[in-house]
Coordinates of C-alpha atoms (C1' of nucleotides) in Angstrom, one line a residue:
Chain A
M1 CA 96.1 114.8 88.4
T2 CA 94.2 112.3 86.3
D3 CA 93.6 112.3 82.6
N4 CA 91.0 112.3 79.9
I5 CA 91.1 110.1 76.9
D6 CA 93.1 112.6 74.8
E7 CA 95.7 112.8 77.4
L8 CA 96.0 109.0 77.4
E9 CA 96.4 109.0 73.7
R10 CA 99.2 111.5 74.0
K11 CA 101.0 109.4 76.5
L12 CA 100.5 106.2 74.4
S13 CA 101.9 107.9 71.3
K14 CA 105.2 108.3 73.1
I15 CA 105.8 104.6 73.4
K16 CA 106.4 102.0 70.8
Q17 CA 103.1 100.5 69.6
T18 CA 103.0 96.7 69.7
K19 CA 100.3 94.1 69.4
P20 CA 100.5 92.9 73.1
R21 CA 100.4 96.5 74.3
R22 CA 97.3 97.2 72.2
L23 CA 95.6 94.0 73.5
V24 CA 96.3 95.1 77.1
M25 CA 95.1 98.6 76.5
D26 CA 91.9 97.4 74.9
V27 CA 91.1 95.3 77.9
L28 CA 91.8 98.2 80.3
R29 CA 89.7 100.5 78.2
D30 CA 86.7 98.2 78.5
A31 CA 87.1 97.5 82.1
E32 CA 84.9 99.2 84.6
K33 CA 87.0 98.2 87.5
P34 CA 90.7 97.6 88.0
L35 CA 91.9 94.2 86.9
S36 CA 94.7 91.9 88.0
A37 CA 97.3 90.6 85.5
V38 CA 95.6 87.2 85.4
Q39 CA 92.2 88.7 84.8
I40 CA 93.7 90.7 81.9
L41 CA 95.2 87.5 80.5
A42 CA 91.9 85.8 80.7
E43 CA 90.2 88.7 78.8
I44 CA 92.8 88.6 76.1
E45 CA 92.5 84.8 75.7
K46 CA 88.8 85.2 75.3
T47 CA 89.4 87.0 72.1
G48 CA 91.5 84.1 70.8
E49 CA 94.7 86.0 71.0
Q50 CA 97.7 84.6 72.8
I51 CA 100.0 86.4 75.2
W52 CA 102.3 85.5 78.1
L53 CA 101.7 86.6 81.6
S54 CA 105.2 88.0 82.0
T55 CA 104.6 90.2 79.0
I56 CA 101.5 91.5 80.6
Y57 CA 103.4 92.4 83.7
R58 CA 106.1 94.2 81.7
I59 CA 103.4 96.2 79.9
L60 CA 101.6 97.1 83.1
D61 CA 104.9 98.2 84.7
L62 CA 105.5 100.4 81.6
F63 CA 101.9 101.8 81.7
V64 CA 102.3 102.7 85.4
E65 CA 105.7 104.3 84.8
K66 CA 104.2 106.4 82.0
D67 CA 101.2 107.3 84.1
I68 CA 98.9 105.5 81.7
A69 CA 97.6 103.1 84.4
I70 CA 97.4 103.1 88.2
K71 CA 98.5 100.1 90.2
S72 CA 96.7 99.4 93.5
T73 CA 96.8 96.6 96.1
L74 CA 93.4 96.4 97.6
L75 CA 92.6 95.1 101.1
D76 CA 93.7 91.6 101.7
Q77 CA 94.0 90.8 98.1
D78 CA 97.2 89.0 97.3
Q79 CA 97.6 90.4 93.8
A80 CA 97.8 93.9 92.5
V81 CA 95.1 95.4 90.2
Y82 CA 95.5 97.9 87.4
G83 CA 93.2 100.5 86.0
L84 CA 93.6 103.3 83.4
N85 CA 94.4 106.7 84.8
Q86 CA 91.5 108.3 83.2
Y87 CA 89.0 109.0 85.9
Q88 CA 89.0 111.9 88.3
H89 CA 90.2 109.9 91.2
T90 CA 88.0 106.9 91.7
H91 CA 87.9 104.9 95.0
Y92 CA 86.4 101.6 95.8
A93 CA 84.6 99.6 98.4
V94 CA 85.8 96.0 98.9
C95 CA 83.6 93.2 100.2
I96 CA 85.3 91.3 103.0
G97 CA 83.2 88.2 102.1
C98 CA 83.5 87.8 98.4
H99 CA 86.2 90.4 97.5
R100 CA 83.9 92.1 95.1
I101 CA 85.0 95.6 94.2
I102 CA 82.4 98.3 94.1
T103 CA 83.1 101.7 92.6
M104 CA 82.5 104.7 94.7
D105 CA 81.5 107.8 92.8
N106 CA 82.5 110.4 95.3
C107 CA 85.4 111.2 97.5
P108 CA 85.6 112.6 101.0
I109 CA 88.9 114.3 100.4
A110 CA 88.0 116.2 97.3
C111 CA 85.0 118.0 98.8
D112 CA 86.6 119.8 101.8
S113 CA 89.8 121.5 102.7
F114 CA 91.3 118.6 104.6
E115 CA 94.7 119.3 106.1
P116 CA 96.5 116.1 106.9
S117 CA 98.5 116.1 110.2
L118 CA 101.6 114.1 109.5
R119 CA 104.3 113.2 112.0
E120 CA 107.0 114.3 109.6
D121 CA 107.6 117.6 107.9
G122 CA 107.8 118.3 104.2
F123 CA 105.9 115.4 102.8
R124 CA 104.7 116.3 99.3
I125 CA 101.4 114.7 98.6
T126 CA 100.8 113.5 95.0
G127 CA 97.8 111.4 95.5
H128 CA 95.6 109.4 97.8
K129 CA 93.8 106.2 98.0
I130 CA 90.6 105.6 99.9
E131 CA 89.0 102.2 100.5
L132 CA 85.9 101.4 102.3
Y133 CA 85.4 97.8 103.5
G134 CA 82.5 95.8 104.7
Y135 CA 80.0 93.4 103.4
C136 CA 78.0 93.6 100.2
S137 CA 74.3 92.9 100.5
E138 CA 74.7 89.3 99.4
C139 CA 77.5 88.4 101.8
D140 CA 75.7 90.3 104.6
K141 CA 72.7 88.0 104.2
K142 CA 74.9 84.9 104.7
R143 CA 76.2 86.0 108.1
Chain B
M1 CA 85.5 100.2 116.4
T2 CA 89.0 100.2 117.6
D3 CA 90.2 99.4 121.1
N4 CA 92.2 100.6 124.1
I5 CA 94.8 98.5 125.9
D6 CA 92.2 96.9 128.3
E7 CA 90.2 95.7 125.4
L8 CA 93.3 94.2 123.8
E9 CA 94.0 92.4 127.1
R10 CA 90.5 91.0 127.2
K11 CA 90.9 89.6 123.7
L12 CA 94.3 88.2 124.4
S13 CA 93.0 86.4 127.5
K14 CA 90.7 84.4 125.3
I15 CA 93.5 82.7 123.4
K16 CA 96.2 80.3 124.6
Q17 CA 99.3 82.1 125.9
T18 CA 102.5 80.9 124.4
K19 CA 106.0 82.2 124.2
P20 CA 106.0 82.9 120.4
R21 CA 102.7 84.8 120.8
R22 CA 104.1 86.9 123.6
L23 CA 107.2 87.7 121.6
V24 CA 105.1 88.9 118.6
M25 CA 102.8 90.8 120.9
D26 CA 105.7 92.6 122.5
V27 CA 107.1 93.7 119.2
L28 CA 103.7 95.0 118.0
R29 CA 103.2 96.9 121.3
D30 CA 106.5 98.7 120.9
A31 CA 106.0 99.5 117.2
E32 CA 104.9 102.9 116.2
K33 CA 104.1 101.8 112.7
P34 CA 102.7 98.7 111.2
L35 CA 105.4 96.0 110.6
S36 CA 105.9 93.2 108.1
A37 CA 106.3 89.6 109.2
V38 CA 110.0 89.8 108.3
Q39 CA 110.5 93.0 110.3
I40 CA 108.8 91.3 113.3
L41 CA 111.1 88.4 112.9
A42 CA 114.1 90.7 112.9
E43 CA 112.9 92.5 116.1
I44 CA 112.5 89.2 117.9
E45 CA 115.9 87.9 116.8
K46 CA 117.5 91.1 118.2
T47 CA 116.4 90.0 121.7
G48 CA 118.2 86.7 121.2
E49 CA 115.0 84.7 120.9
Q50 CA 114.4 82.3 118.1
I51 CA 111.2 81.9 116.1
W52 CA 110.2 80.6 112.7
L53 CA 108.7 82.9 110.1
S54 CA 105.8 80.6 109.4
T55 CA 104.9 80.7 113.1
I56 CA 104.8 84.5 112.9
Y57 CA 102.4 84.3 110.0
R58 CA 100.2 81.9 111.9
I59 CA 100.2 84.2 114.9
L60 CA 99.5 87.2 112.9
D61 CA 96.6 85.5 111.1
L62 CA 95.2 84.6 114.5
F63 CA 95.6 88.1 115.8
V64 CA 93.8 89.5 112.8
E65 CA 91.0 87.0 113.2
K66 CA 90.6 87.9 116.9
D67 CA 90.6 91.6 116.0
I68 CA 93.8 92.1 118.0
A69 CA 95.8 93.3 114.9
I70 CA 95.0 94.9 111.6
K71 CA 96.5 93.7 108.4
S72 CA 97.1 96.2 105.6
T73 CA 98.7 96.1 102.2
L74 CA 100.1 99.6 101.5
L75 CA 100.7 101.1 98.2
D76 CA 103.1 99.2 96.0
Q77 CA 104.6 97.3 98.9
D78 CA 104.9 93.6 98.1
Q79 CA 104.3 92.4 101.7
A80 CA 101.5 92.9 104.2
V81 CA 102.1 94.9 107.3
Y82 CA 100.5 94.4 110.7
G83 CA 99.7 96.7 113.6
L84 CA 97.8 96.5 116.8
N85 CA 94.1 97.4 116.7
Q86 CA 94.5 99.9 119.5
Y87 CA 94.4 103.3 117.9
Q88 CA 91.3 105.2 116.9
H89 CA 91.7 104.5 113.2
T90 CA 95.1 105.5 112.1
H91 CA 96.0 106.2 108.5
Y92 CA 99.4 106.6 106.8
A93 CA 101.3 108.4 104.2
V94 CA 103.6 106.3 102.1
C95 CA 106.7 107.7 100.4
I96 CA 106.9 106.6 96.7
G97 CA 110.7 107.0 96.8
C98 CA 111.8 105.1 99.9
H99 CA 108.6 103.4 101.0
R100 CA 108.8 105.1 104.4
I101 CA 105.5 105.0 106.3
I102 CA 104.5 108.2 108.1
T103 CA 101.6 108.2 110.6
M104 CA 98.7 110.6 110.0
D105 CA 97.1 111.8 113.1
N106 CA 93.8 112.9 111.7
C107 CA 91.2 111.5 109.3
P108 CA 89.1 113.2 106.7
I109 CA 86.2 110.8 107.1
A110 CA 85.8 111.2 110.8
C111 CA 85.3 114.9 110.7
D112 CA 82.4 115.3 108.4
S113 CA 79.2 113.6 107.4
F114 CA 80.5 111.9 104.3
E115 CA 78.0 109.8 102.5
P116 CA 79.6 107.4 100.0
S117 CA 77.9 107.0 96.7
L118 CA 78.4 103.3 95.8
R119 CA 77.3 101.7 92.6
E120 CA 75.7 98.8 94.4
D121 CA 72.9 98.9 97.1
G122 CA 73.1 97.6 100.6
F123 CA 76.8 97.6 101.2
R124 CA 77.4 97.6 105.0
I125 CA 80.6 99.5 105.7
T126 CA 82.6 98.2 108.6
G127 CA 85.8 100.2 108.2
H128 CA 87.9 102.3 105.8
K129 CA 91.5 102.8 104.9
I130 CA 93.0 106.0 103.7
E131 CA 96.5 106.4 102.3
L132 CA 98.2 109.4 101.1
Y133 CA 101.1 109.0 98.8
G134 CA 103.9 111.3 97.6
Y135 CA 107.5 112.1 98.4
C136 CA 109.0 112.5 101.9
S137 CA 111.3 115.6 102.2
E138 CA 114.4 113.5 101.7
C139 CA 113.2 111.8 98.5
D140 CA 111.8 115.0 97.2
K141 CA 115.2 116.6 97.4
K142 CA 116.8 113.9 95.3
R143 CA 114.4 114.5 92.3
Chain C
dA1 C1' 115.1 98.1 52.6
dT2 C1' 117.9 97.7 56.5
dA3 C1' 120.0 98.3 61.0
dT4 C1' 119.3 98.6 65.6
dA5 C1' 117.4 99.0 69.9
dA6 C1' 113.6 97.6 72.3
dA7 C1' 109.8 94.2 73.1
dT8 C1' 108.2 89.5 73.4
dG9 C1' 108.0 84.4 74.1
dC10 C1' 109.3 81.2 77.0
dA11 C1' 111.4 79.0 81.0
dA12 C1' 113.4 79.3 85.2
dA13 C1' 114.1 81.9 89.5
dT14 C1' 112.6 84.7 93.3
dG15 C1' 110.2 86.2 97.4
dG16 C1' 106.3 86.5 100.3
dT17 C1' 103.1 83.5 102.3
dT18 C1' 100.9 79.0 103.3
dC19 C1' 100.7 74.0 104.3
dG20 C1' 101.8 69.3 106.2
dC21 C1' 103.4 66.7 109.6
dA22 C1' 106.1 65.2 113.6
dT23 C1' 107.1 67.1 118.0
dT24 C1' 106.3 70.1 121.8
dT25 C1' 103.6 73.0 124.9
dG26 C1' 99.8 75.1 127.6
dC27 C1' 96.1 74.1 130.2
dA28 C1' 92.2 71.5 132.2
dT29 C1' 91.4 67.6 135.0
dT30 C1' 92.7 64.4 138.4
Chain D
dA1 C1' 102.1 67.6 141.2
dA2 C1' 101.2 64.3 137.4
dT3 C1' 98.6 63.2 133.2
dG4 C1' 96.1 63.6 128.9
dC5 C1' 94.7 66.0 125.0
dA6 C1' 94.0 69.5 121.9
dA7 C1' 96.3 73.1 120.0
dA8 C1' 100.7 75.5 118.8
dT9 C1' 105.3 75.3 117.0
dG10 C1' 109.5 73.9 114.3
dC11 C1' 110.9 72.9 110.2
dG12 C1' 110.8 71.9 105.4
dA13 C1' 108.5 71.9 101.3
dA14 C1' 104.9 73.7 98.4
dC15 C1' 102.4 77.6 96.4
dC16 C1' 101.5 81.5 93.7
dA17 C1' 102.2 86.2 92.2
dT18 C1' 105.7 88.5 90.1
dT19 C1' 110.4 89.1 88.1
dT20 C1' 114.4 88.0 85.4
dG21 C1' 117.5 86.1 81.7
dC22 C1' 118.1 85.1 77.2
dA23 C1' 117.3 83.9 72.4
dT24 C1' 114.2 85.5 68.9
dT25 C1' 111.1 88.7 66.8
dT26 C1' 109.3 93.3 65.9
dA27 C1' 108.7 98.5 65.4
dT28 C1' 110.6 102.4 63.9
dA29 C1' 114.5 105.6 62.3
dT30 C1' 117.8 105.9 58.8

DNA sequence: ATATAAATGCAAATGGTTCGCATTTGCATT
DNA sequence: AATGCAAATGCGAACCATTTGCATTTATAT
């Protein structure tokens, strides 16, 4: 379902290589957490390179289409975030206070034989998303 | 964590009763699935009543603040959806093809003693969201 | 080396959501 | 039942993430 680095390289080799695509890819490779388009722009600008936001969106759409990246919309965030599709499904906890994203290293669905009970027949499941929410230690203190 | 009807009534009694709020509440009560602001508007207009979209958003914000409703942003949808906070946590499956939302009647987290392994200490979990994605039988056929 | 289709730079449009302000409404008090 | 006041709403405009259109540039196959 998810890929290792070689698998990513194989997918990348199937699309045209351009400088903007390399820039976005480099940022995603280095990121430990999914990033928004604006965050990716900021990372690229830090290196002195220039790129347009619409180009980033187009590249991210392509990456998602080619299964290179995964797009998510986390709790109450008003923008989408993107991460490489290289981890065995990773999930996150989101702080309601500061919107910090914290990586979760395990998954409740992977470890047992969960059978979803859906109100419609014949749904073919291709993936899942789990999000915990609550307060990080810092925001918890402030309340 | 979630509430029954009486608990909702108790929360409602603490806020000023107005016609627009009643209209939105009526729609949410009848809905089997979470609805977007625009869908709520459409339902209200079907009854011949008139209401402004910005009013709906303000009412929904209030309902969320008062724990009367829950706001979610489902996979790849570009708008938020809202549902009453009356079910013992309900999760959904979302069709990648037609964006149909299908209710899931069980939950993988409720049934076992899952201990999340987070990369940050002291996170206080207040809730969670689980979403399956894939293709509904109809969209699956088309592929 | 060149042709061609695809990608990008840039600006303008779009669509969901929020904000500002004048008017109206619900409710507490008389 | 009438009054006053804070809060809610109607309405339009603003906002912000994302998308689109088009002229120009670029990567790759020939």
